[in-house]
Amino acid sequence: MLYSDSTSTRVIIYGDVDLDGLITTVDATCAQSGNVGGVALTTEQRLAADVDGDGYITINDSTYIQKYVAGTISKFPVQS
C-alpha cells in the first residue's frame, strides 16, 4: 500500500498482497495462504489479492499473480 504524503490517500496496488509496494511471488503465496485460511488477510490485503475482481480470494487470484510475476500477463483481469 502506498501513501501520498501530501494527502494521506491510500492506494491499493492489485497483486501487492503483502503491501510492500512490489508484486512478487511472496504476494502469490500470501494470496494462497489467505485463500486456504492459513493467514488472516486485512481488508487492504483482500482488496489487493482479489485480482480477478470476483469478490473472493481463490487459487485463481494466486495464479494470476504468479503469471504477472513471470511476465506472461501484463495486467490483471480486474484492470480490464
C-alpha atoms as a printed R data frame, in Angstrom:
   type eleno elety resid chain resno       x       y       z
1  ATOM     1    CA   MET     A     1   0.000   0.000   0.000
2  ATOM     2    CA   LEU     A     2   1.330   3.394  -0.885
3  ATOM     3    CA   TYR     A     3   0.552   6.647   0.839
4  ATOM     4    CA   SER     A     4   0.675  10.115  -0.649
5  ATOM     5    CA   ASP     A     5   2.472  12.325   1.873
6  ATOM     6    CA   SER     A     6   0.538  15.419   0.866
7  ATOM     7    CA   THR     A     7  -2.940  13.870   1.083
8  ATOM     8    CA   SER     A     8  -2.546  10.686   3.156
9  ATOM     9    CA   THR     A     9  -4.515   8.868   0.459
10 ATOM    10    CA   ARG     A    10  -4.200   5.096   0.445
11 ATOM    11    CA   VAL     A    11  -3.537   3.426  -2.883
12 ATOM    12    CA   ILE     A    12  -4.053  -0.311  -3.226
13 ATOM    13    CA   ILE     A    13  -1.852  -1.974  -5.828
14 ATOM    14    CA   TYR     A    14  -3.563  -5.029  -7.284
15 ATOM    15    CA   GLY     A    15  -1.376  -8.072  -6.662
16 ATOM    16    CA   ASP     A    16   0.649  -6.463  -3.847
17 ATOM    17    CA   VAL     A    17  -0.832  -8.622  -1.108
18 ATOM    18    CA   ASP     A    18   1.968  -8.060   1.422
19 ATOM    19    CA   LEU     A    19   1.631  -4.280   0.858
20 ATOM    20    CA   ASP     A    20   5.343  -3.635   0.321
21 ATOM    21    CA   GLY     A    21   4.897  -1.769  -2.978
22 ATOM    22    CA   LEU     A    22   6.145  -4.672  -5.131
23 ATOM    23    CA   ILE     A    23   4.397  -7.604  -6.792
24 ATOM    24    CA   THR     A    24   6.425 -10.770  -6.204
25 ATOM    25    CA   THR     A    25   5.983 -14.487  -5.602
26 ATOM    26    CA   VAL     A    26   5.594 -13.636  -1.908
27 ATOM    27    CA   ASP     A    27   2.313 -11.935  -2.817
28 ATOM    28    CA   ALA     A    28   1.086 -15.050  -4.628
29 ATOM    29    CA   THR     A    29   1.946 -17.087  -1.530
30 ATOM    30    CA   CYS     A    30   0.109 -14.610   0.727
31 ATOM    31    CA   ALA     A    31  -2.978 -14.806  -1.513
32 ATOM    32    CA   GLN     A    32  -2.819 -18.604  -1.443
33 ATOM    33    CA   SER     A    33  -2.456 -18.651   2.351
34 ATOM    34    CA   GLY     A    34  -5.383 -16.284   2.738
35 ATOM    35    CA   ASN     A    35  -7.444 -18.497   0.440
36 ATOM    36    CA   VAL     A    36  -6.958 -21.643   2.486
37 ATOM    37    CA   GLY     A    37  -7.384 -19.873   5.821
38 ATOM    38    CA   GLY     A    38  -3.764 -20.157   6.895
39 ATOM    39    CA   VAL     A    39  -3.379 -16.402   7.224
40 ATOM    40    CA   ALA     A    40  -5.996 -13.781   8.069
41 ATOM    41    CA   LEU     A    41  -5.749 -11.020   5.476
42 ATOM    42    CA   THR     A    42  -6.551  -7.401   6.330
43 ATOM    43    CA   THR     A    43  -9.168  -5.515   4.326
44 ATOM    44    CA   GLU     A    44  -6.414  -3.839   2.295
45 ATOM    45    CA   GLN     A    45  -4.718  -7.175   1.618
46 ATOM    46    CA   ARG     A    46  -8.019  -8.722   0.491
47 ATOM    47    CA   LEU     A    47  -8.565  -5.856  -1.945
48 ATOM    48    CA   ALA     A    48  -5.036  -6.256  -3.322
49 ATOM    49    CA   ALA     A    49  -5.387 -10.054  -3.568
50 ATOM    50    CA   ASP     A    50  -8.687 -10.105  -5.487
51 ATOM    51    CA   VAL     A    51  -7.031  -9.590  -8.871
52 ATOM    52    CA   ASP     A    52  -9.828 -11.250 -10.849
53 ATOM    53    CA   GLY     A    53 -12.418  -8.961  -9.259
54 ATOM    54    CA   ASP     A    54 -14.935 -11.644  -8.287
55 ATOM    55    CA   GLY     A    55 -15.063 -10.626  -4.629
56 ATOM    56    CA   TYR     A    56 -13.321 -13.773  -3.376
57 ATOM    57    CA   ILE     A    57  -9.703 -14.767  -2.804
58 ATOM    58    CA   THR     A    58  -9.179 -18.065  -4.641
59 ATOM    59    CA   ILE     A    59  -6.444 -20.096  -6.274
60 ATOM    60    CA   ASN     A    60  -7.231 -18.153  -9.452
61 ATOM    61    CA   ASP     A    61  -6.012 -14.939  -7.819
62 ATOM    62    CA   SER     A    62  -2.775 -16.574  -6.723
63 ATOM    63    CA   THR     A    63  -2.284 -17.994 -10.227
64 ATOM    64    CA   TYR     A    64  -2.832 -14.597 -11.849
65 ATOM    65    CA   ILE     A    65  -0.258 -13.041  -9.521
66 ATOM    66    CA   GLN     A    66   2.226 -15.794 -10.415
67 ATOM    67    CA   LYS     A    67   1.589 -15.179 -14.130
68 ATOM    68    CA   TYR     A    68   2.117 -11.446 -13.625
69 ATOM    69    CA   VAL     A    69   5.419 -12.034 -11.836
70 ATOM    70    CA   ALA     A    70   6.522 -14.453 -14.596
71 ATOM    71    CA   GLY     A    71   5.659 -11.866 -17.244
72 ATOM    72    CA   THR     A    72   3.029 -13.945 -19.048
73 ATOM    73    CA   ILE     A    73   0.358 -11.318 -18.340
74 ATOM    74    CA   SER     A    74   0.823  -7.549 -18.085
75 ATOM    75    CA   LYS     A    75  -2.322  -6.683 -16.126
76 ATOM    76    CA   PHE     A    76  -4.910  -8.431 -14.004
77 ATOM    77    CA   PRO     A    77  -8.489  -9.224 -15.100
78 ATOM    78    CA   VAL     A    78  -9.810  -6.660 -12.599
79 ATOM    79    CA   GLN     A    79  -7.883  -3.988 -14.535
80 ATOM    80    CA   SER     A    80  -9.535  -4.806 -17.855
